[in-house]
Coordinates of C-alpha atoms and ligand atoms in Angstrom, one line a residue:
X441 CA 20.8 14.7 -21.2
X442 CA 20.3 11.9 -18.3
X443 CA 17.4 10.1 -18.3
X444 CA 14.7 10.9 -16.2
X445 CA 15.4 8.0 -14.0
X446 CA 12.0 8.4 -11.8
X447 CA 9.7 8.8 -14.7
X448 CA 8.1 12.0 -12.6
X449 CA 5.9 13.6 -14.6
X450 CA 5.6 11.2 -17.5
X451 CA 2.3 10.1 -18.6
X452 CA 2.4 6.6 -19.5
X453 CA -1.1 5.7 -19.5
X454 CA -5.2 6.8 -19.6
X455 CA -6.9 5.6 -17.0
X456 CA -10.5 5.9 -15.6
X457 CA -9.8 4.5 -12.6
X458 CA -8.5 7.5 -10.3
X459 CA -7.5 10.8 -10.5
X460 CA -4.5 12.1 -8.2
X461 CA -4.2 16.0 -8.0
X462 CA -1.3 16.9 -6.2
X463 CA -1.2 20.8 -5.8
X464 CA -4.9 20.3 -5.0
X465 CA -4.3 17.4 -2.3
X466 CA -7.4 15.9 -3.9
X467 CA -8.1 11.9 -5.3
X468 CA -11.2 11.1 -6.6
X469 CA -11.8 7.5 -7.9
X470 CA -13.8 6.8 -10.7
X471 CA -15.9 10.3 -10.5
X472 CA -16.1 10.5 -6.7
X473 CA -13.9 12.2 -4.1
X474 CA -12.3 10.4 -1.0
X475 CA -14.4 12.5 1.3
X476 CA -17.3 11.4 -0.5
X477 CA -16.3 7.8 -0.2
X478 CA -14.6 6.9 3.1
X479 CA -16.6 6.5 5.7
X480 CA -19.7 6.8 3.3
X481 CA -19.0 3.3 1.2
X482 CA -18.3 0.2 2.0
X483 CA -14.8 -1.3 0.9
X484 CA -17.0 -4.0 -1.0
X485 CA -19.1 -0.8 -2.6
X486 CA -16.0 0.7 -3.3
X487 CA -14.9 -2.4 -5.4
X488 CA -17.9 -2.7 -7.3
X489 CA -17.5 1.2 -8.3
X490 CA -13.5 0.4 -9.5
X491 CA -14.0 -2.3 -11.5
X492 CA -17.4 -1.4 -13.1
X493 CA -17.3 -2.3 -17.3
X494 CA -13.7 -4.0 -16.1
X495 CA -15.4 -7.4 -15.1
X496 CA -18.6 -8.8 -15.0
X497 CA -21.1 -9.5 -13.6
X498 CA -21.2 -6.1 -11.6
X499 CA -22.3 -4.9 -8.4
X500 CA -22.1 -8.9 -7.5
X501 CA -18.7 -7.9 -4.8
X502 CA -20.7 -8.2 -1.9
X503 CA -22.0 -11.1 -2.2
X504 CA -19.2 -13.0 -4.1
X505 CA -16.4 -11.6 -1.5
X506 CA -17.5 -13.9 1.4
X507 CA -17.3 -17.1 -0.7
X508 CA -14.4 -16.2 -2.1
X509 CA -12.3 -15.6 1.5
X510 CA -13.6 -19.7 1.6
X511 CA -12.5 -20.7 -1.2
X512 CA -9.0 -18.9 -1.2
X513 CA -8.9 -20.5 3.0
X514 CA -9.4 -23.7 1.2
X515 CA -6.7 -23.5 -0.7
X516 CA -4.0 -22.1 2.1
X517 CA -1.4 -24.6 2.2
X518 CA -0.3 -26.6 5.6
X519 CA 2.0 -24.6 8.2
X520 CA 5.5 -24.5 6.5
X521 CA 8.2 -23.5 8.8
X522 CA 10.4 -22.4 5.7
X523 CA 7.6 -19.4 5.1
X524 CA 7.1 -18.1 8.7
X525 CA 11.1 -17.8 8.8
X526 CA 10.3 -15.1 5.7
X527 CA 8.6 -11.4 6.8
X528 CA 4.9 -11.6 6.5
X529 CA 4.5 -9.6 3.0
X530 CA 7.1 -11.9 2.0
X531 CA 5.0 -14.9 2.9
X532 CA 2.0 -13.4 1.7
X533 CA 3.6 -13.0 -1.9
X534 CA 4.7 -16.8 -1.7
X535 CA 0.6 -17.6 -0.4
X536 CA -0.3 -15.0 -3.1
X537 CA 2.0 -16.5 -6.2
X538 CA 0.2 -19.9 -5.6
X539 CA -2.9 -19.0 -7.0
X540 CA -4.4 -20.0 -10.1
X541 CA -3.8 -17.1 -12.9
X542 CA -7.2 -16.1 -14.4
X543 CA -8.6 -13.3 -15.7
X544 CA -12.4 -13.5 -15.2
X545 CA -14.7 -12.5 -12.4
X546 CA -13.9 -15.4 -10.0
X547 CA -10.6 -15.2 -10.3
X548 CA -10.3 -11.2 -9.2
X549 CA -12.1 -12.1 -6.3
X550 CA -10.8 -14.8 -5.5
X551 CA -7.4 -12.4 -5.2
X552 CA -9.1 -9.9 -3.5
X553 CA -10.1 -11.7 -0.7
X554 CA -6.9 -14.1 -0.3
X555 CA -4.7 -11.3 1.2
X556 CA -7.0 -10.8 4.5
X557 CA -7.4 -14.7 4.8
X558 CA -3.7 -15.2 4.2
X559 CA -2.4 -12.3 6.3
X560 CA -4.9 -13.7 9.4
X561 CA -3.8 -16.8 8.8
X562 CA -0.3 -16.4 8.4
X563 CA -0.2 -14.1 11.7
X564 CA -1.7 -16.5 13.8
X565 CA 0.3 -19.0 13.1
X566 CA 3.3 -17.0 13.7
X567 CA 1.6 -16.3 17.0
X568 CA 1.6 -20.3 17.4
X569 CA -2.8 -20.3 16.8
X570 CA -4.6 -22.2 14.2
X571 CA -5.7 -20.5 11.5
X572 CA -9.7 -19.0 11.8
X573 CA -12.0 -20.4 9.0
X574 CA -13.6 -17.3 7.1
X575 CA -17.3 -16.1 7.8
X576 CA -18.7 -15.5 4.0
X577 CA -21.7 -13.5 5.9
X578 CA -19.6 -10.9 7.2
X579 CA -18.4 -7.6 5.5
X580 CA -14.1 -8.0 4.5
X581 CA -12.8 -5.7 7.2
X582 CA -15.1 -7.2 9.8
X583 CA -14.0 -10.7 9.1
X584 CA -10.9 -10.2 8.9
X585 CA -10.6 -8.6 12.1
X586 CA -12.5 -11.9 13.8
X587 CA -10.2 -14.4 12.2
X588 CA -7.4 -12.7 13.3
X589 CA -8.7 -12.0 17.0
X590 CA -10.9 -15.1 17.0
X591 CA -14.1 -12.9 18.4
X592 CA -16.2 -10.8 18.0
X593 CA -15.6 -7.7 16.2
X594 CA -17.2 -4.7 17.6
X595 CA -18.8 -2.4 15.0
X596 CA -16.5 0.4 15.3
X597 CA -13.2 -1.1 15.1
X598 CA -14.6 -2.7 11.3
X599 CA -15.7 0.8 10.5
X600 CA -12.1 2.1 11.2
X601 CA -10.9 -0.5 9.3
X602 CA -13.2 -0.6 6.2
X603 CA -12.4 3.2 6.1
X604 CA -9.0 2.1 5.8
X605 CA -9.3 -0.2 3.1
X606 CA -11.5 2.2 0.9
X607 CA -9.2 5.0 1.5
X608 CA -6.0 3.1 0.1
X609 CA -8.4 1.3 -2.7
X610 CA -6.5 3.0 -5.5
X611 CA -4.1 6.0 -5.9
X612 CA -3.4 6.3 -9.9
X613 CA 0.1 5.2 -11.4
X614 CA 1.7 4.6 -7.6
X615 CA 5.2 1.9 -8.2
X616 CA 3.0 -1.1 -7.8
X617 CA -0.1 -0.1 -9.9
X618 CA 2.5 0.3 -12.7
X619 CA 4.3 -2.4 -11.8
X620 CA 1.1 -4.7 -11.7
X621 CA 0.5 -3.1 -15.4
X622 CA 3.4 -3.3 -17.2
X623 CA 3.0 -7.2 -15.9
X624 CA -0.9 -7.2 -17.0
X625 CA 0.5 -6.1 -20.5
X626 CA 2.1 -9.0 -21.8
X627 CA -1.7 -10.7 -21.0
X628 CA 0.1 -13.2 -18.4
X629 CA -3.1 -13.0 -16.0
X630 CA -4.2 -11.6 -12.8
X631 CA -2.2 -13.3 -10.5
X632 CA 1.3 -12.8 -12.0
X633 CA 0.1 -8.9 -12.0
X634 CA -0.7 -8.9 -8.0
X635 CA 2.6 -10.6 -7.1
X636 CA 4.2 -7.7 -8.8
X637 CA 2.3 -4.9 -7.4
X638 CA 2.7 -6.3 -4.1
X639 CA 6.8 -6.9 -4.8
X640 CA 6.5 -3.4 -5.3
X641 CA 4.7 -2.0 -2.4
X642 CA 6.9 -4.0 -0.3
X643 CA 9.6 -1.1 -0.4
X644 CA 9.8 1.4 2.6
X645 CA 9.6 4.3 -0.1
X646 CA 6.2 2.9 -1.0
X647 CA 4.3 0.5 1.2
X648 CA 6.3 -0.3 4.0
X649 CA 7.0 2.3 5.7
X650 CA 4.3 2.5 8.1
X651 CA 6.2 -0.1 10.5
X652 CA 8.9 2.1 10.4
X653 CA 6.6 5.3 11.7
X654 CA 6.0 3.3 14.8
X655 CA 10.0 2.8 15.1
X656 CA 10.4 6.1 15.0
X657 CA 7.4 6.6 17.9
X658 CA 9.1 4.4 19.9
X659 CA 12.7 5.9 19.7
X660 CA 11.1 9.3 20.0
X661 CA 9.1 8.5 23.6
X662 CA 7.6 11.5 24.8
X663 CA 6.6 14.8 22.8
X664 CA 9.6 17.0 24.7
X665 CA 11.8 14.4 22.7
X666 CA 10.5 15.1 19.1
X667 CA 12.3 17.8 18.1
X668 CA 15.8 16.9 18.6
X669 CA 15.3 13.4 17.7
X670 CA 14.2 14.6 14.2
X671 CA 16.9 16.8 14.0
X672 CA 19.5 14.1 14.4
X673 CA 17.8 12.2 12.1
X674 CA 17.7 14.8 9.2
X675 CA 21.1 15.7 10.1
X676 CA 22.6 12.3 9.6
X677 CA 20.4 12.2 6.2
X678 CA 17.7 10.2 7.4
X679 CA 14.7 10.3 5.9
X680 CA 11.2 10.5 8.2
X681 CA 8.8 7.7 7.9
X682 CA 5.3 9.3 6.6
X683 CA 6.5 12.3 5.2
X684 CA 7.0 13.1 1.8
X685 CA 5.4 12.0 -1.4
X686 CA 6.1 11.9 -5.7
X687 CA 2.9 13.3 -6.2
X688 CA 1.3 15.4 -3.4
X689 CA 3.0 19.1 -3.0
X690 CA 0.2 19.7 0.0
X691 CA -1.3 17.0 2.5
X692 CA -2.1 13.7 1.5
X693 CA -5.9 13.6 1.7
X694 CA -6.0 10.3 2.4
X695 CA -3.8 10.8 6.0
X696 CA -7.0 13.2 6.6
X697 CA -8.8 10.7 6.4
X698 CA -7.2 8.6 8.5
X699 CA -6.4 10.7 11.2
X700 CA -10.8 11.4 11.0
X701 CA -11.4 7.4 11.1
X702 CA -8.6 7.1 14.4
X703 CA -10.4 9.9 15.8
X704 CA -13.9 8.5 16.0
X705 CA -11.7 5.1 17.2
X706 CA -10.2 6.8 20.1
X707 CA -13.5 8.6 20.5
X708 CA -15.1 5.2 21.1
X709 CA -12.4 4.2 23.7
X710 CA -12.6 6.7 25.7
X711 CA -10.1 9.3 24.3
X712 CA -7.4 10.2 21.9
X713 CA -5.1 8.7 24.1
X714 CA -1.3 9.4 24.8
X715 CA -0.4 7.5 21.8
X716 CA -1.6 10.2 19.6
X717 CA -1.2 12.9 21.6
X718 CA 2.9 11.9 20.9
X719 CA 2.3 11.2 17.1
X720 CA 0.5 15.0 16.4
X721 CA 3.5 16.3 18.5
X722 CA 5.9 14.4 16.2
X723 CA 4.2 15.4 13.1
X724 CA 3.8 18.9 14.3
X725 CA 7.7 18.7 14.8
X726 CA 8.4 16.7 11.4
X727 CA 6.9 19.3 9.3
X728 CA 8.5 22.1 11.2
X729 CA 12.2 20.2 10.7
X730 CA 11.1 20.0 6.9
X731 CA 10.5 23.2 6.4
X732 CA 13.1 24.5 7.6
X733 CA 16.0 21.9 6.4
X734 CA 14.4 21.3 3.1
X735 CA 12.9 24.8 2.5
X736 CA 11.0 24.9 -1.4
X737 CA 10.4 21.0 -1.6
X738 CA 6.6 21.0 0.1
X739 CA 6.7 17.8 2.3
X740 CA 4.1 17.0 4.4
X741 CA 2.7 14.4 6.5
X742 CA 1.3 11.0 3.6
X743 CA -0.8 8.5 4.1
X744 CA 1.6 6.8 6.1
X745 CA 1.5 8.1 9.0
X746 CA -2.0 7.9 10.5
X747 CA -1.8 4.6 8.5
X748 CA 0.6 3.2 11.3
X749 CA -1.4 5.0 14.5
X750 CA -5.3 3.4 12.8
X751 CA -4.0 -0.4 12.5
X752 CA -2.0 -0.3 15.8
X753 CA -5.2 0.8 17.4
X754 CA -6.4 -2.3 15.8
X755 CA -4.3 -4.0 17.2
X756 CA -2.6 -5.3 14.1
X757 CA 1.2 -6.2 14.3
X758 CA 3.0 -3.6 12.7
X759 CA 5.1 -6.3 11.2
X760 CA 1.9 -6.9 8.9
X761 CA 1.2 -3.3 8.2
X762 CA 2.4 -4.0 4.6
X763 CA -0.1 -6.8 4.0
X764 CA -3.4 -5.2 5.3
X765 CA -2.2 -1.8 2.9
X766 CA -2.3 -4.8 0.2
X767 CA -5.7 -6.0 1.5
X768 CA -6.5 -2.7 0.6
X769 CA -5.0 -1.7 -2.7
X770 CA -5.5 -5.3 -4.1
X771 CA -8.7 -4.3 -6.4
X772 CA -7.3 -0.8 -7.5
X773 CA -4.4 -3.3 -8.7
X774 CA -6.7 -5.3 -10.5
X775 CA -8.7 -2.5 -12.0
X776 CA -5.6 -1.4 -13.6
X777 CA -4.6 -4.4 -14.8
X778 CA -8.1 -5.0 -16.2
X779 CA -7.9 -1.6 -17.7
X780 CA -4.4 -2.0 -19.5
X781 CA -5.0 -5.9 -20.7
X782 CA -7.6 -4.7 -22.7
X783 CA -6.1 -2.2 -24.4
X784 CA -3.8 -5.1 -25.7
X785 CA -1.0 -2.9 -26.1
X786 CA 2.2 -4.2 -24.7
X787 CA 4.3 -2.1 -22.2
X788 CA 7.6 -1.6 -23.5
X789 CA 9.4 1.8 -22.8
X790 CA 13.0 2.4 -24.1
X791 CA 16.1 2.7 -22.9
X792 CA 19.4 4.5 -23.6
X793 CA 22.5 3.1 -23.8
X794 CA 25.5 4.5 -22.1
X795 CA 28.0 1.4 -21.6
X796 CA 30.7 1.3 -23.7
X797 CA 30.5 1.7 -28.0
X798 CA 32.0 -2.1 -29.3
X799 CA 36.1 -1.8 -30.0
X800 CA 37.2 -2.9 -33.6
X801 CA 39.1 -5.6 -32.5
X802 CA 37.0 -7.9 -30.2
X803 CA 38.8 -8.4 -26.6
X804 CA 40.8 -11.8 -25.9
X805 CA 40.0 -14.3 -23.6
X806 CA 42.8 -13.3 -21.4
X807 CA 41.7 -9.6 -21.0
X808 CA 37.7 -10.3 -21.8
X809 CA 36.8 -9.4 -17.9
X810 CA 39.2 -6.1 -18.1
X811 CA 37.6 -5.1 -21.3
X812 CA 33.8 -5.2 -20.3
X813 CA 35.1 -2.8 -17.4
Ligands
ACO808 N1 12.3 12.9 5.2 C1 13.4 13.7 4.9 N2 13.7 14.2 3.7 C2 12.8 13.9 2.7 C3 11.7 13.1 2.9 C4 11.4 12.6 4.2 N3 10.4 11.8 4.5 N4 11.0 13.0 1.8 C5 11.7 13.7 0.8 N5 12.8 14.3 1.4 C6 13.8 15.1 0.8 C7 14.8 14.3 0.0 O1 15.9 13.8 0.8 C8 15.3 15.2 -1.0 O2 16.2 16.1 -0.5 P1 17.4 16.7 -1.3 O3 16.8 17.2 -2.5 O4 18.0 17.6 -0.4 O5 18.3 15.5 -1.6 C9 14.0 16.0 -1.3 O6 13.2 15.9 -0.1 C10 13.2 15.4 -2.5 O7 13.2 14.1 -2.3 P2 12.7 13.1 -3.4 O8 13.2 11.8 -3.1 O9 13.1 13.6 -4.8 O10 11.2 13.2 -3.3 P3 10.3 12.2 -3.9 O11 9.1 12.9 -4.3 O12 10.9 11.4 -5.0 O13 10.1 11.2 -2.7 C11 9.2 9.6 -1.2 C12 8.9 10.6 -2.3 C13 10.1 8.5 -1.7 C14 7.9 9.1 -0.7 C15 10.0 10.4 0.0 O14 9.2 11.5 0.4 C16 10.3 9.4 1.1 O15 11.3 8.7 1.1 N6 9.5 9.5 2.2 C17 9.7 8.6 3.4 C18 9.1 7.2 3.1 C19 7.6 7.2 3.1 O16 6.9 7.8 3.9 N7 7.1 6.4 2.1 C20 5.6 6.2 1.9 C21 5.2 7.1 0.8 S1 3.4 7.0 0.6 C22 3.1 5.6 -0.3 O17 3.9 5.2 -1.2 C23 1.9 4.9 -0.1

């Protein structure tokens, strides 16, 4: 029998962190639903709930959060044309992978906040701007909206942005929380288990693919183009950006969510604007194309998607979508890792061999290449 290559279905760990249901399109972190947390809690209250009996001192996020965006901007190294040739989640793993690799209090912090100050930093730059010192009095999203912008932030654009970051906080065993684990497990420390959650979410089947939903905006135009253009696309095997998920057999609570906080955004402007009016026809048309094409396989719209219409709004580049989900996720990574280097218990699954059994006679040098094939 093959291996289940995808590990669906397997339970590799306990966890008390969150709880993803996905025939109930539910996620409740730590005893409390999304609906009862986003746009209730703060991202920083929202921290402090995660990693509760995982660090100490508790309840201290608030208040540490701000000094510790200063501390990691005092430690962001000089412009370095080498970096801004990378894409920004790739420099921000390089900024990341710096860091010092604790295990305490200070040092989960410290990670926490470095991915907004890094991301600001590292956009600005690009945009040929000096980086914007951190403001330790202001809340995370609202900061880091004013070092990238350098202004003001107005109130509802850090809402719409804290709702964000709370509602990506954690999502159980996702590819980088397990990959952040399994690198928490052999106790090498909290920064070697970030870099490889966030080399994980990198991937357009986990965290990138919000830049790519705006792609496919863009190509698709008006709402009178949506249907063939998605039809093409399926029909030349293309998968659609936004749609689809491991876990979730009905819609991704969390794009709910999302679609509420862009909502009250737009409200705020002046109107949903054309922008979404095109995206709810192209997600109207997406799930009608699934449906059909891929009938019995329950796809529908993820997190994704109202993902990449919220940052644009915030006027974010969509080349940095990746980073801000990482601003995000970075504490649910670090709860987990928390969680499973306590345990003590080493991650090491098993595999099965299927490569060839060892011949009697070992091959010569002359036909060693021919013989490993
Ligand atoms: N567009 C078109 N077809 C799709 C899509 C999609 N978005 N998603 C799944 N399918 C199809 C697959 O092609 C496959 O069809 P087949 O059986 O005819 O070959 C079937 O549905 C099942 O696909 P799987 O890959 O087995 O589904 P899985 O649950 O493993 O995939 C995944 C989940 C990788 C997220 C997938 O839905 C996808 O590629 N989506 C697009 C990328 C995306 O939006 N990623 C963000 C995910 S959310 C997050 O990680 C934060």
């Amino acid at each position: 029998m093959k291996a289940n290559m995808g590990l669906e279905g397997i339970v590799v760990t306990d966890t008390i962190l969150s709880e993803v249901d996905g025939e109930a399109g539910r996620l409740v972190l730590r005893g409390l639903t999304l609906e009862q947390l986003a746009g209730h809690r703060s991202f920083e209250e929202v921290l402090d709930l995660l990693l509760a009996g995982l660090l100490e001192p508790h309840g201290r996020t608030r208040e540490a959060l701000g000094p510790a965006r200063a501390a990691a901007y005092a430690l962001l190294p000089a412009a370095d044309p080498t970096l801004q040739a990378l894409s920004p989640i790739e420099e921000l793993r390089v900024l990341l992978a710096r860091l010092p690799d604790g295990v305490d209090f200070d040092a989960a912090m410290l990670l926490i906040a470095a991915p907004a100050v890094y991301t600001a930093a590292l956009l600005r730059r690009r945009a040929g701007m000096q980086p914007i010192a951190p403001d330790p009095s202001l809340g995370h999203a609202q900061d880091f909206l004013r070092m990238l912008r350098a202004s003001a932030v107005p109130d509802e654009d850090a809402a719409a942005l804290d709702q964000y970051l709370v509602t990506v906080a954690d999502h159980g065993l996702n590819a980088s929380t397990f990959a952040g684990r399994v690198v928490a497990s052999t106790q090498a420390g909290l920064t070697s288990a970030v870099v490889a959650a966030l080399s994980a979410l990198k991937g357009p089947l986990h965290g990138g693919a919000p830049g790519p939903v705006l792609d496919m905006l863009d190509a698709i135009g008006l709402p009178g183009n949506a249907a063939r253009w998605i039809e093409q696309e399926l029909n030349r095997g293309e998968r659609l950006m936004g749609f689809g998920h491991r876990i979730y057999r009905v819609r991704d609570p969390r794009a709910d969510s999302l679609k509420a906080a862009l909502r009250q955004l737009t409200a705020a402007a002046g109107g949903p604007g054309e922008r979404l009016v095109l995206a709810e026809a192209v997600e109207r048309a997406a799930l009608e194309a699934l449906r059909r094409e891929k009938p019995g396989r329950r796809i529908e719209t993820n997190v994704e998607f109202y993902t990449a219409l919220l940052l644009e709004a915030l006027g974010i580049p969509r080349e940095a979508f990746t980073c801000v989900f990482a601003m995000g996720r970075v504490g649910g990574w670090i709860g987990h890792a928390r969680e499973q280097a306590l345990t003590g218990r080493l991650i090491r699954p098993a595999s099965r061999y299927t490569g060839p059994q060892p011949h009697a006679e070992p091959a010569s040098s002359a036909n060693f290449a021919e013989a490993l094939l």
